[in-house]
Amino acid sequence: MAAQKILVAEDSPVDSVIIQRVLTSKGYDVTMTKNGEEAYKKFTEDKFDLLITDFFMPGLNGYELLGRLKENGFSYKAIVMTASKEDEFHLRSLNFGAFDHLQKPLNLHLFLAKVEQALRTQF
Amino acid sequence: MSAKYKLKKWVRSYGYFTSQIMFLLVAVFALLNALSTKKALESVEHSYQVLADIESVGNSFGHAEASQRGYILSGNSEYLDSYKSSLDDLKIELQNLKDRVADNPEQLARVVSIGGILADRITLLDLRIREKQTGNVEIDALGSTAAGNTLTKRLRLHLEELEKVEQSLLAERKQIRESSTEQSGFVVVLATLAAVLLGITSRQIIKKERDDNYQQAKLTSMIIESMRDGLVVVNEEGMFTIVNKAAQSFIGTDVKNILPKDRAKAFGMRNPETNELFDSQELPLARAMKGEHVHEMEVIFKNKLHPDGVLCSVTGMPLLNEANEVTGAMATFRDISKRKATEQEWKIARQAAIEASKLKSEFLATMSHEIRTPMNGVLGMSTLLADTKLNSEQFEFVNIIRKSTQSLLTLINGILDLSKIEAGKLSLDPAFFDLREMVSDTVELFRFAAAEKKIKLTMNVSFESGLGVFGDSDRLRQVLVNLIGNAIKFTEDGEVTVTVTNSTASTGKQKFRFEVKDSGIGLTEEEIQKLFVKYGQTMSGVKKGGSGLGLLISQQLINLMGSHIQIESEKGTGSTFWFEVEFEVSKAEYCVVPARSLSSEVFKGSVLVVEDQKVNQKVISSILARLGVECSLADNGQQALELCKSHSYDLVFMDCRMPVMDGYEATEKIRSMPTWKDVPIVALSAEGASGDRERCFQVGMNDFVSKPIEMPVLLNVLKKYLKSSQNQIDENALKQFDEFSKDDDLVLVLIDEYKKAYPESLKQLFEAEKAGNLKELNEVAHGLKSSSAALGMVKVAEICQWLEDAVTPSKQIKSRMQELELEILSAVRILTELKTRKA
C-alpha cells in the first residue's frame, strides 16, 4: 500500500521541523508548505489524504484556507493547530469542517494518535 | 686602484732609482759600443791593408816579370839585379799578405794558392834566365813562353779574386761600422732622455708629496689646535709631544717636562667619586701606555686654572707601530660639567613626570572608585523603581536613568581599566573555559542589534564546544565585545563576520586567530594610526559617540596576552580587526561557566548581606527579595559574626571595608567556626582591583563581586551557589523529541532553526512596536510563542503570550520586548548546555 499523503501548512520553522520529522518517521508521505496560499495551490494540484494546518499564519490563515477550499468545491480531511488556549478556537475549527483541533505546543504522541485516527476514519 | 695611480705610485717609489740604473746601463752600453766600433774600424783598416798588399804583390810580380823579360831580351845584367830585388820584395809582400789574412781561412787559402802559382812562375822565369845565361834559348819576341803566360794569367785571376773578396769584405765591414754607430747613437740618446724624464718625474712627484705632506701636517696641526676637545700625545718615554690649545686650557702651557709620575698632582686630576687625587698609574695615559683603551673615564681637573674643578671625560688609547708595539699614547678630554648638569635636571624632571603620572593614575582610580559607590545607589534604585507601578512617562524616564547610568559605568570601568593598565596593576586572571561557547555567547549578544540594523552577523569557529582553553575569558570577551560592537556600530548595511580559527603553535600551545570583519565605512591609513592613541578618535568615531577608550583598552589587554590587535582596512569597503593569541588547551573538565543573565529566575535559600552602607543594603536586599531569596542584613563584620553564631545561611555577601570589623577579619573568624567551613562567602568590593581579589581568596572567600552590583553578575553568583526553584526550560517538553532523534539530536536541530528564525521575529516585533502596529505585534509574538513553547522555553513563551495579549500601547511593551531578548539568549544557551552536557 502506497504511503498516505499529508499536506502541512505551517509558518513556524521550528514547528515545521518537528512535524515533518515526526510524520516522516511514521512513514507518511509529507508535503510541507509555509503559508495558506502555498497550501491551497498544492492541495488543488494533487490529492492528499490529510491536511494539517496551523491556524495562525501570515496572509491566508488556517480557517481562510479551509473556507476557500470549501468554496471552490474541494473536500478535505483537516486538523487545525493553534498556539492559543481558548476553547473557542477548538469549536471554530470544528465548525470549519476540521476533523480535529490540536493545541500547541504539540504533544507529539497525541498529535500522532489524532493523525492516525483522522486517516482511519471514513466519511 | 687605477692603472694610472699604480704607475704614479711606482714612479714615486722606484722612478729615481730606475733612472740612475738607466744612466749606468747607457754608460755601459756606450762603452761596449765604442769598443765594437773600434773593432769595426780596425777590420776596415785591415781590409784596406790587405788590398794594398794584394796590389803590391801584383806590382812586384809585374815588376819581376818585366825585369826578367828585359834581361832575356837585352842580356843586360842590370835587369837581372832588378829582377832579384823584385823577387825579394815579392817574397816579403806575400808573407805580409799571408800574415794579414791569417784570421780569414778562405782568403788565407787563396793567398797560399797564389804563393804556389807564384813559385811555379818564378821557377819558369828562373829557368829562362839560366837558359839565357847558357845561351840555349828559344823565345818569342816578348821573351815569354806559352806555359809562363798561362801561369801569369792564373796568378792574375787569383789576385783579382782575392782582391774582389776583400773588396766585398770591406764593403760589408764599412756597412756594419756605419749602422752600428747610427743605432747605438739613437739608443743612447733615447735611453738618456727616458732616464732624465723618469728622474725628473719622480723628483717632481716626491716634491709634490713633500709639499702635500707639509700642507697636510699644517692642516692637521690647525685642526688639532682648533679642537674644542683637549688632545695630548706622548712618546715612547711618556713625554708630551703634542698638547693642543684646548688641552692647555685644562693643564696649562708649560707641561712638556712634567714626568708621567708627577702628572696627577701637577694637573690636579681627581676621582669624581672620592674627590681624591688619582694614583699616576690609574691615569688614562699611563693605562694607554700599557696598551689599554680607556673609554670616557670621568676625571676632575682641579688646579690653578680651574680652582673649582672641572669635570672631564677622558679617553685614552695606545699608539702602535706596525709590529703592534706601543710607541706612545694619546688622550682626549672634554668638559662634561654642563652635560652632567643637564642630565641631572632631566633626571629630576623625568622623576617628577613619572610621579605626576602615577599620581594621575591613582587619582583616576580613586575617583572611579568614589564615583562607583554612589552610582551603586542610582543603578540599584532605578532598577527597583522600574518594577513599581509607573505611568508610561515615568517608566521612560526611569529607563533613561538606567541607560545613562549604565553607559557612565561603562565609561568609568574603562577609565579604571586604563589607569590600572598604565599603573601596571592590571593582571590577567586565567582559568579554563570553553572558548567556542564564550565566542558564541558574545556573538549572540549582538544578534538583535545586528538584526535591527539589517546587518548579517555570522560566526565561524573552526573547533567544537568542549575545547577548554586557559585564559582570562572575561578580558577576552571584553575585547570581542568591543570589536564586534564597533563593527556593528560602523556598518550601516552589509555584514559582520566573527571568525576564530586555531592552529598548533611552535610552543606546543594552540594559537587562536580572532577576526572581526565588517563591510562598514572602513578606515584610512591615517585613521588607523590614530586608533590606538589614547583618547584618539576618528571623525566618524566622534560622530557615533563613545569615549574612544574601548579600542585602546582592548589593545592593552591583548598586549597583556602577548599579542596585539591588527587592522586591515580600506575606506568605504570595510575593516578587519584581528589578533592571534596562544592558549594552553585542555579537553578535560574546566570550571568557569560564563556569566549570563537569567532574569526572573527564582532561587531558594537564605542569604546574609554584610554591608555598612544603608543604600547598598537596600539595593541588594530588594533585588534578592524579588528573586525569592530570604535576606538578613548586618552593618559590619562584628554583627555578621554574631548572626552566624545563631543562624545558618546558604550564602553570605560580605563587604570588604567596613567599620568595627572589616570583611577580611570577619571572614577569617567565620571560617574558624566548625559548621562554617563550606558556606559560600562572596566578597563585595568597590575596588575592583585584583590585589583585593587575592586577599579575599586568601582569607577564605569563594567569589568576588565588584560594586556597583550588576544584575547579570549577581544572578550568576546566585545561580552558582543557590538552588533554582523554577526551571526556565520545561525539560519534559523536550523528552518527547528523543524518540524522533535519529543520528542527530532533534533538539539541537530545532535550536539551530530557532536561532536562525528568532532575530527576524525580534526585529519585526521592534518594528511593529515602533510603528505602533499592535496587531502585527500580537501576531509576531504569537508565532514566536509557538516556536518557543515547542522547545519548552516556558519563560519566553510567557512573555510572548503577554505581548500577544497586549491591546493598548504602553511603554512597558518595549521593556518586555527587551526582557524577551535576554530571555531568548539565556534560554538558547541553557538548552544548548543541557543537550551538550547530555552528549
Tab-separated table of N, CA and C in Angstrom, chain B residues 687-821:
chain	number	residue	atom	x	y	z
B	687	GLU	N	36.406	48.252	44.951
B	687	GLU	CA	37.743	48.497	44.411
B	687	GLU	C	37.901	47.937	43.006
B	688	GLY	N	37.494	46.718	42.882
B	688	GLY	CA	37.643	46.077	41.581
B	688	GLY	C	39.086	45.775	41.233
B	689	ALA	N	39.985	45.957	42.204
B	689	ALA	CA	41.390	45.707	41.901
B	689	ALA	C	41.726	44.255	42.190
B	690	SER	N	42.652	43.712	41.437
B	690	SER	CA	42.929	42.289	41.602
B	690	SER	C	43.675	42.006	42.902
B	691	GLY	N	44.330	43.032	43.450
B	691	GLY	CA	45.008	42.844	44.730
B	691	GLY	C	44.011	42.474	45.825
B	692	ASP	N	42.883	43.220	45.805
B	692	ASP	CA	41.804	42.927	46.760
B	692	ASP	C	41.305	41.507	46.583
B	693	ARG	N	41.158	41.173	45.320
B	693	ARG	CA	40.628	39.868	44.979
B	693	ARG	C	41.483	38.765	45.609
B	694	GLU	N	42.803	38.910	45.455
B	694	GLU	CA	43.699	37.903	46.011
B	694	GLU	C	43.532	37.786	47.521
B	695	ARG	N	43.419	38.958	48.174
B	695	ARG	CA	43.292	38.949	49.636
B	695	ARG	C	42.004	38.246	50.044
B	696	CYS	N	40.945	38.496	49.251
B	696	CYS	CA	39.666	37.860	49.556
B	696	CYS	C	39.792	36.346	49.537
B	697	PHE	N	40.472	35.855	48.496
B	697	PHE	CA	40.606	34.405	48.399
B	697	PHE	C	41.503	33.872	49.505
B	698	GLN	N	42.483	34.687	49.902
B	698	GLN	CA	43.389	34.258	50.968
B	698	GLN	C	42.657	34.033	52.288
B	699	VAL	N	41.731	34.939	52.599
B	699	VAL	CA	41.041	34.803	53.889
B	699	VAL	C	39.922	33.777	53.815
B	700	GLY	N	39.669	33.200	52.655
B	700	GLY	CA	38.720	32.092	52.574
B	700	GLY	C	37.407	32.412	51.891
B	701	MET	N	37.341	33.513	51.178
B	701	MET	CA	36.107	33.803	50.441
B	701	MET	C	36.088	33.002	49.152
B	702	ASN	N	34.879	32.766	48.633
B	702	ASN	CA	34.759	31.893	47.465
B	702	ASN	C	34.684	32.651	46.150
B	703	ASP	N	34.178	33.868	46.248
B	703	ASP	CA	33.957	34.580	44.990
B	703	ASP	C	34.031	36.079	45.238
B	704	PHE	N	33.904	36.821	44.199
B	704	PHE	CA	34.195	38.242	44.267
B	704	PHE	C	33.242	38.991	43.343
B	705	VAL	N	32.534	39.985	43.894
B	705	VAL	CA	31.629	40.780	43.057
B	705	VAL	C	31.982	42.240	43.277
B	706	SER	N	32.202	42.986	42.178
B	706	SER	CA	32.525	44.393	42.401
B	706	SER	C	31.271	45.250	42.364
B	707	LYS	N	31.314	46.327	43.148
B	707	LYS	CA	30.177	47.242	43.233
B	707	LYS	C	30.369	48.381	42.240
B	708	PRO	N	29.409	48.997	41.643
B	708	PRO	CA	28.006	48.646	41.869
B	708	PRO	C	27.665	47.274	41.281
B	709	ILE	N	26.780	46.605	42.013
B	709	ILE	CA	26.455	45.251	41.594
B	709	ILE	C	25.635	45.283	40.319
B	710	GLU	N	26.036	44.481	39.351
B	710	GLU	CA	25.263	44.410	38.117
B	710	GLU	C	24.459	43.119	38.128
B	711	MET	N	23.256	43.242	37.647
B	711	MET	CA	22.320	42.117	37.707
B	711	MET	C	22.913	40.801	37.184
B	712	PRO	N	23.465	40.805	35.991
B	712	PRO	CA	23.953	39.530	35.457
B	712	PRO	C	24.973	38.875	36.368
B	713	VAL	N	25.831	39.718	36.976
B	713	VAL	CA	26.872	39.164	37.842
B	713	VAL	C	26.244	38.563	39.085
B	714	LEU	N	25.305	39.302	39.654
B	714	LEU	CA	24.642	38.818	40.863
B	714	LEU	C	23.904	37.513	40.579
B	715	LEU	N	23.189	37.504	39.453
B	715	LEU	CA	22.431	36.303	39.098
B	715	LEU	C	23.358	35.115	38.909
B	716	ASN	N	24.490	35.403	38.326
B	716	ASN	CA	25.438	34.329	38.093
B	716	ASN	C	25.928	33.737	39.410
B	717	VAL	N	26.175	34.630	40.367
B	717	VAL	CA	26.625	34.162	41.682
B	717	VAL	C	25.522	33.338	42.346
B	718	LEU	N	24.308	33.861	42.281
B	718	LEU	CA	23.193	33.147	42.905
B	718	LEU	C	23.000	31.783	42.249
B	719	LYS	N	23.118	31.795	40.947
B	719	LYS	CA	22.920	30.559	40.203
B	719	LYS	C	23.979	29.530	40.599
B	720	LYS	N	25.150	30.070	40.885
B	720	LYS	CA	26.271	29.192	41.212
B	720	LYS	C	26.108	28.584	42.607
B	721	TYR	N	25.576	29.386	43.540
B	721	TYR	CA	25.587	28.921	44.934
B	721	TYR	C	24.224	28.550	45.498
B	722	LEU	N	23.151	28.953	44.820
B	722	LEU	CA	21.815	28.644	45.362
B	722	LEU	C	21.055	27.738	44.403
B	723	LYS	N	20.050	27.046	44.988
B	723	LYS	CA	19.234	26.189	44.133
B	723	LYS	C	18.176	27.036	43.450
B	724	SER	N	17.904	26.682	42.214
B	724	SER	CA	16.863	27.412	41.497
B	724	SER	C	15.528	26.743	41.788
B	725	SER	N	14.486	27.549	41.998
B	725	SER	CA	13.174	26.968	42.324
B	725	SER	C	12.350	26.798	41.062
B	726	GLN	N	12.766	27.445	40.012
B	726	GLN	CA	11.949	27.348	38.813
B	726	GLN	C	12.840	27.165	37.605
B	727	ASN	N	12.471	26.207	36.818
B	727	ASN	CA	13.266	25.993	35.629
B	727	ASN	C	12.768	26.861	34.498
B	728	GLN	N	13.705	27.444	33.835
B	728	GLN	CA	13.353	28.288	32.717
B	728	GLN	C	12.921	27.427	31.533
B	729	ILE	N	13.456	26.222	31.547
B	729	ILE	CA	13.171	25.309	30.446
B	729	ILE	C	12.356	24.134	30.989
B	730	ASP	N	11.289	23.807	30.285
B	730	ASP	CA	10.497	22.637	30.672
B	730	ASP	C	11.137	21.430	29.991
B	731	GLU	N	11.935	20.733	30.777
B	731	GLU	CA	12.701	19.636	30.168
B	731	GLU	C	11.797	18.515	29.682
B	732	ASN	N	10.624	18.390	30.336
B	732	ASN	CA	9.693	17.337	29.914
B	732	ASN	C	9.239	17.539	28.475
B	733	ALA	N	9.109	18.834	28.127
B	733	ALA	CA	8.661	19.139	26.776
B	733	ALA	C	9.664	18.657	25.734
B	734	LEU	N	10.880	18.524	26.179
B	734	LEU	CA	11.928	18.128	25.235
B	734	LEU	C	12.044	16.610	25.090
B	735	LYS	N	11.607	15.925	26.166
B	735	LYS	CA	11.811	14.470	26.183
B	735	LYS	C	11.140	13.783	25.005
B	736	GLN	N	9.978	14.313	24.610
B	736	GLN	CA	9.238	13.642	23.551
B	736	GLN	C	9.968	13.658	22.208
B	737	PHE	N	10.991	14.537	22.120
B	737	PHE	CA	11.729	14.597	20.855
B	737	PHE	C	12.743	13.471	20.721
B	738	ASP	N	13.093	12.896	21.923
B	738	ASP	CA	14.178	11.916	21.908
B	738	ASP	C	13.925	10.774	20.939
B	739	GLU	N	12.667	10.241	20.974
B	739	GLU	CA	12.423	9.062	20.150
B	739	GLU	C	12.430	9.391	18.661
B	740	PHE	N	12.333	10.692	18.341
B	740	PHE	CA	12.349	11.063	16.921
B	740	PHE	C	13.746	11.493	16.456
B	741	SER	N	14.683	11.471	17.401
B	741	SER	CA	16.062	11.795	17.010
B	741	SER	C	16.647	10.594	16.294
B	742	LYS	N	17.330	10.859	15.236
B	742	LYS	CA	17.982	9.741	14.529
B	742	LYS	C	19.472	9.799	14.860
B	743	ASP	N	20.283	10.048	13.827
B	743	ASP	CA	21.720	10.177	14.082
B	743	ASP	C	21.987	11.475	14.841
B	744	ASP	N	21.195	12.474	14.489
B	744	ASP	CA	21.380	13.776	15.126
B	744	ASP	C	20.494	13.899	16.347
B	745	ASP	N	20.627	15.003	17.047
B	745	ASP	CA	19.758	15.278	18.168
B	745	ASP	C	18.708	16.255	17.670
B	746	LEU	N	17.452	15.817	17.650
B	746	LEU	CA	16.393	16.662	17.099
B	746	LEU	C	16.349	18.026	17.786
B	747	VAL	N	16.580	18.018	19.103
B	747	VAL	CA	16.511	19.285	19.830
B	747	VAL	C	17.567	20.265	19.308
B	748	LEU	N	18.769	19.725	19.063
B	748	LEU	CA	19.828	20.609	18.546
B	748	LEU	C	19.457	21.147	17.168
B	749	VAL	N	18.829	20.284	16.358
B	749	VAL	CA	18.377	20.740	15.036
B	749	VAL	C	17.361	21.866	15.214
B	750	LEU	N	16.464	21.660	16.165
B	750	LEU	CA	15.417	22.667	16.407
B	750	LEU	C	16.017	23.964	16.933
B	751	ILE	N	17.024	23.814	17.819
B	751	ILE	CA	17.666	25.023	18.350
B	751	ILE	C	18.278	25.817	17.212
B	752	ASP	N	18.919	25.096	16.279
B	752	ASP	CA	19.501	25.776	15.123
B	752	ASP	C	18.440	26.532	14.338
B	753	GLU	N	17.322	25.853	14.097
B	753	GLU	CA	16.218	26.503	13.370
B	753	GLU	C	15.763	27.749	14.110
B	754	TYR	N	15.659	27.565	15.432
B	754	TYR	CA	15.171	28.643	16.281
B	754	TYR	C	16.118	29.842	16.205
B	755	LYS	N	17.440	29.519	16.287
B	755	LYS	CA	18.449	30.587	16.236
B	755	LYS	C	18.376	31.349	14.920
B	756	LYS	N	18.104	30.621	13.848
B	756	LYS	CA	18.009	31.273	12.546
B	756	LYS	C	16.816	32.198	12.483
B	757	ALA	N	15.740	31.768	13.142
B	757	ALA	CA	14.468	32.465	12.947
B	757	ALA	C	14.241	33.632	13.907
B	758	TYR	N	14.701	33.494	15.171
B	758	TYR	CA	14.223	34.485	16.137
B	758	TYR	C	14.715	35.920	15.913
B	759	PRO	N	15.955	36.128	15.382
B	759	PRO	CA	16.339	37.537	15.206
B	759	PRO	C	15.372	38.289	14.289
B	760	GLU	N	14.901	37.595	13.277
B	760	GLU	CA	13.945	38.219	12.359
B	760	GLU	C	12.655	38.553	13.104
B	761	SER	N	12.194	37.604	13.930
B	761	SER	CA	10.962	37.847	14.689
B	761	SER	C	11.134	39.039	15.618
B	762	LEU	N	12.287	39.082	16.297
B	762	LEU	CA	12.534	40.196	17.220
B	762	LEU	C	12.524	41.519	16.463
B	763	LYS	N	13.156	41.488	15.311
B	763	LYS	CA	13.221	42.697	14.504
B	763	LYS	C	11.809	43.154	14.145
B	764	GLN	N	11.005	42.180	13.724
B	764	GLN	CA	9.621	42.517	13.365
B	764	GLN	C	8.866	43.088	14.559
B	765	LEU	N	9.126	42.482	15.734
B	765	LEU	CA	8.466	42.968	16.951
B	765	LEU	C	8.803	44.437	17.193
B	766	PHE	N	10.112	44.738	17.139
B	766	PHE	CA	10.532	46.107	17.433
B	766	PHE	C	10.013	47.080	16.381
B	767	GLU	N	9.991	46.612	15.141
B	767	GLU	CA	9.474	47.481	14.080
B	767	GLU	C	7.988	47.754	14.274
B	768	ALA	N	7.267	46.702	14.644
B	768	ALA	CA	5.816	46.841	14.855
B	768	ALA	C	5.565	47.799	16.023
B	769	GLU	N	6.395	47.642	17.045
B	769	GLU	CA	6.228	48.488	18.229
B	769	GLU	C	6.488	49.951	17.860
B	770	LYS	N	7.526	50.152	17.094
B	770	LYS	CA	7.907	51.488	16.680
B	770	LYS	C	6.793	52.119	15.850
B	771	ALA	N	6.222	51.289	14.984
B	771	ALA	CA	5.167	51.788	14.098
B	771	ALA	C	3.812	51.860	14.809
B	772	GLY	N	3.777	51.364	16.036
B	772	GLY	CA	2.511	51.362	16.777
B	772	GLY	C	1.503	50.367	16.224
B	773	ASN	N	2.008	49.387	15.486
B	773	ASN	CA	1.120	48.386	14.893
B	773	ASN	C	0.964	47.210	15.858
B	774	LEU	N	-0.017	47.316	16.710
B	774	LEU	CA	-0.189	46.314	17.766
B	774	LEU	C	-0.644	44.971	17.215
B	775	LYS	N	-1.452	45.021	16.184
B	775	LYS	CA	-1.984	43.783	15.619
B	775	LYS	C	-0.810	42.929	15.088
B	776	GLU	N	0.046	43.602	14.352
B	776	GLU	CA	1.243	42.934	13.817
B	776	GLU	C	2.083	42.367	14.966
B	777	LEU	N	2.212	43.198	16.014
B	777	LEU	CA	2.998	42.793	17.173
B	777	LEU	C	2.407	41.536	17.805
B	778	ASN	N	1.099	41.535	17.944
B	778	ASN	CA	0.422	40.364	18.534
B	778	ASN	C	0.694	39.116	17.696
B	779	GLU	N	0.611	39.300	16.405
B	779	GLU	CA	0.775	38.146	15.515
B	779	GLU	C	2.192	37.579	15.575
B	780	VAL	N	3.179	38.483	15.510
B	780	VAL	CA	4.565	38.004	15.558
B	780	VAL	C	4.838	37.311	16.891
B	781	ALA	N	4.345	37.914	17.975
B	781	ALA	CA	4.538	37.326	19.302
B	781	ALA	C	3.909	35.939	19.345
B	782	HIS	N	2.786	35.819	18.709
B	782	HIS	CA	2.108	34.519	18.697
B	782	HIS	C	2.996	33.461	18.023
B	783	GLY	N	3.551	33.856	16.861
B	783	GLY	CA	4.414	32.923	16.132
B	783	GLY	C	5.632	32.519	16.947
B	784	LEU	N	6.229	33.499	17.574
B	784	LEU	CA	7.428	33.233	18.368
B	784	LEU	C	7.074	32.364	19.575
B	785	LYS	N	5.890	32.631	20.117
B	785	LYS	CA	5.450	31.853	21.275
B	785	LYS	C	5.357	30.380	20.894
B	786	SER	N	4.780	30.137	19.726
B	786	SER	CA	4.595	28.775	19.272
B	786	SER	C	5.930	28.038	19.198
B	787	SER	N	6.916	28.666	18.538
B	787	SER	CA	8.236	28.025	18.402
B	787	SER	C	8.884	27.828	19.759
B	788	SER	N	8.802	28.890	20.609
B	788	SER	CA	9.460	28.831	21.905
B	788	SER	C	8.835	27.757	22.772
B	789	ALA	N	7.507	27.699	22.732
B	789	ALA	CA	6.818	26.715	23.559
B	789	ALA	C	7.198	25.306	23.127
B	790	ALA	N	7.347	25.120	21.810
B	790	ALA	CA	7.712	23.797	21.318
B	790	ALA	C	9.036	23.343	21.902
B	791	LEU	N	9.907	24.292	22.166
B	791	LEU	CA	11.218	23.952	22.723
B	791	LEU	C	11.224	24.024	24.255
B	792	GLY	N	10.053	24.169	24.824
B	792	GLY	CA	9.968	24.165	26.288
B	792	GLY	C	10.471	25.439	26.929
B	793	MET	N	10.549	26.526	26.168
B	793	MET	CA	11.009	27.784	26.748
B	793	MET	C	9.831	28.472	27.417
B	794	VAL	N	9.595	28.030	28.641
B	794	VAL	CA	8.410	28.459	29.359
B	794	VAL	C	8.369	29.979	29.511
B	795	LYS	N	9.502	30.489	29.966
B	795	LYS	CA	9.544	31.910	30.297
B	795	LYS	C	9.392	32.761	29.028
B	796	VAL	N	10.035	32.341	27.963
B	796	VAL	CA	9.940	33.069	26.704
B	796	VAL	C	8.489	33.055	26.210
B	797	ALA	N	7.908	31.871	26.254
B	797	ALA	CA	6.531	31.728	25.788
B	797	ALA	C	5.598	32.627	26.601
B	798	GLU	N	5.927	32.739	27.873
B	798	GLU	CA	5.084	33.545	28.767
B	798	GLU	C	5.134	35.026	28.344
B	799	ILE	N	6.328	35.490	28.074
B	799	ILE	CA	6.450	36.892	27.648
B	799	ILE	C	5.765	37.095	26.293
B	800	CYS	N	5.926	36.113	25.407
B	800	CYS	CA	5.279	36.207	24.091
B	800	CYS	C	3.762	36.281	24.257
B	801	GLN	N	3.281	35.461	25.167
B	801	GLN	CA	1.835	35.454	25.422
B	801	GLN	C	1.390	36.853	25.870
B	802	TRP	N	2.217	37.433	26.749
B	802	TRP	CA	1.891	38.769	27.277
B	802	TRP	C	1.830	39.771	26.115
B	803	LEU	N	2.790	39.657	25.217
B	803	LEU	CA	2.848	40.583	24.083
B	803	LEU	C	1.695	40.314	23.109
B	804	GLU	N	1.351	39.057	23.005
B	804	GLU	CA	0.245	38.688	22.108
B	804	GLU	C	-1.076	39.273	22.614
B	805	ASP	N	-1.144	39.349	23.926
B	805	ASP	CA	-2.384	39.842	24.545
B	805	ASP	C	-2.442	41.357	24.647
B	806	ALA	N	-1.297	42.005	24.385
B	806	ALA	CA	-1.255	43.458	24.576
B	806	ALA	C	-2.158	44.140	23.556
B	807	VAL	N	-3.120	44.895	24.031
B	807	VAL	CA	-4.071	45.528	23.104
B	807	VAL	C	-3.992	47.050	23.151
B	808	THR	N	-3.388	47.595	24.231
B	808	THR	CA	-3.236	49.054	24.275
B	808	THR	C	-1.743	49.390	24.290
B	809	PRO	N	-1.359	50.423	23.562
B	809	PRO	CA	0.061	50.792	23.530
B	809	PRO	C	0.536	51.225	24.913
B	810	SER	N	1.705	50.792	25.323
B	810	SER	CA	2.297	51.248	26.588
B	810	SER	C	3.811	51.108	26.507
B	811	LYS	N	4.467	51.903	27.342
B	811	LYS	CA	5.942	51.860	27.349
B	811	LYS	C	6.429	50.496	27.792
B	812	GLN	N	5.600	49.819	28.536
B	812	GLN	CA	6.029	48.547	29.095
B	812	GLN	C	6.258	47.496	28.005
B	813	ILE	N	5.565	47.698	26.889
B	813	ILE	CA	5.724	46.728	25.796
B	813	ILE	C	7.186	46.642	25.397
B	814	LYS	N	7.799	47.814	25.273
B	814	LYS	CA	9.197	47.809	24.828
B	814	LYS	C	10.106	47.142	25.859
B	815	SER	N	9.841	47.430	27.135
B	815	SER	CA	10.723	46.837	28.143
B	815	SER	C	10.513	45.319	28.201
B	816	ARG	N	9.267	44.882	27.970
B	816	ARG	CA	9.027	43.426	27.942
B	816	ARG	C	9.756	42.796	26.755
B	817	MET	N	9.802	43.564	25.676
B	817	MET	CA	10.489	43.039	24.497
B	817	MET	C	11.996	42.903	24.754
B	818	GLN	N	12.526	43.911	25.496
B	818	GLN	CA	13.958	43.812	25.831
B	818	GLN	C	14.214	42.609	26.738
B	819	GLU	N	13.278	42.430	27.658
B	819	GLU	CA	13.381	41.287	28.557
B	819	GLU	C	13.315	39.989	27.744
B	820	LEU	N	12.433	40.020	26.731
B	820	LEU	CA	12.258	38.854	25.873
B	820	LEU	C	13.581	38.492	25.186
B	821	GLU	N	14.245	39.515	24.720
B	821	GLU	CA	15.505	39.276	24.012
B	821	GLU	C	16.515	38.564	24.914
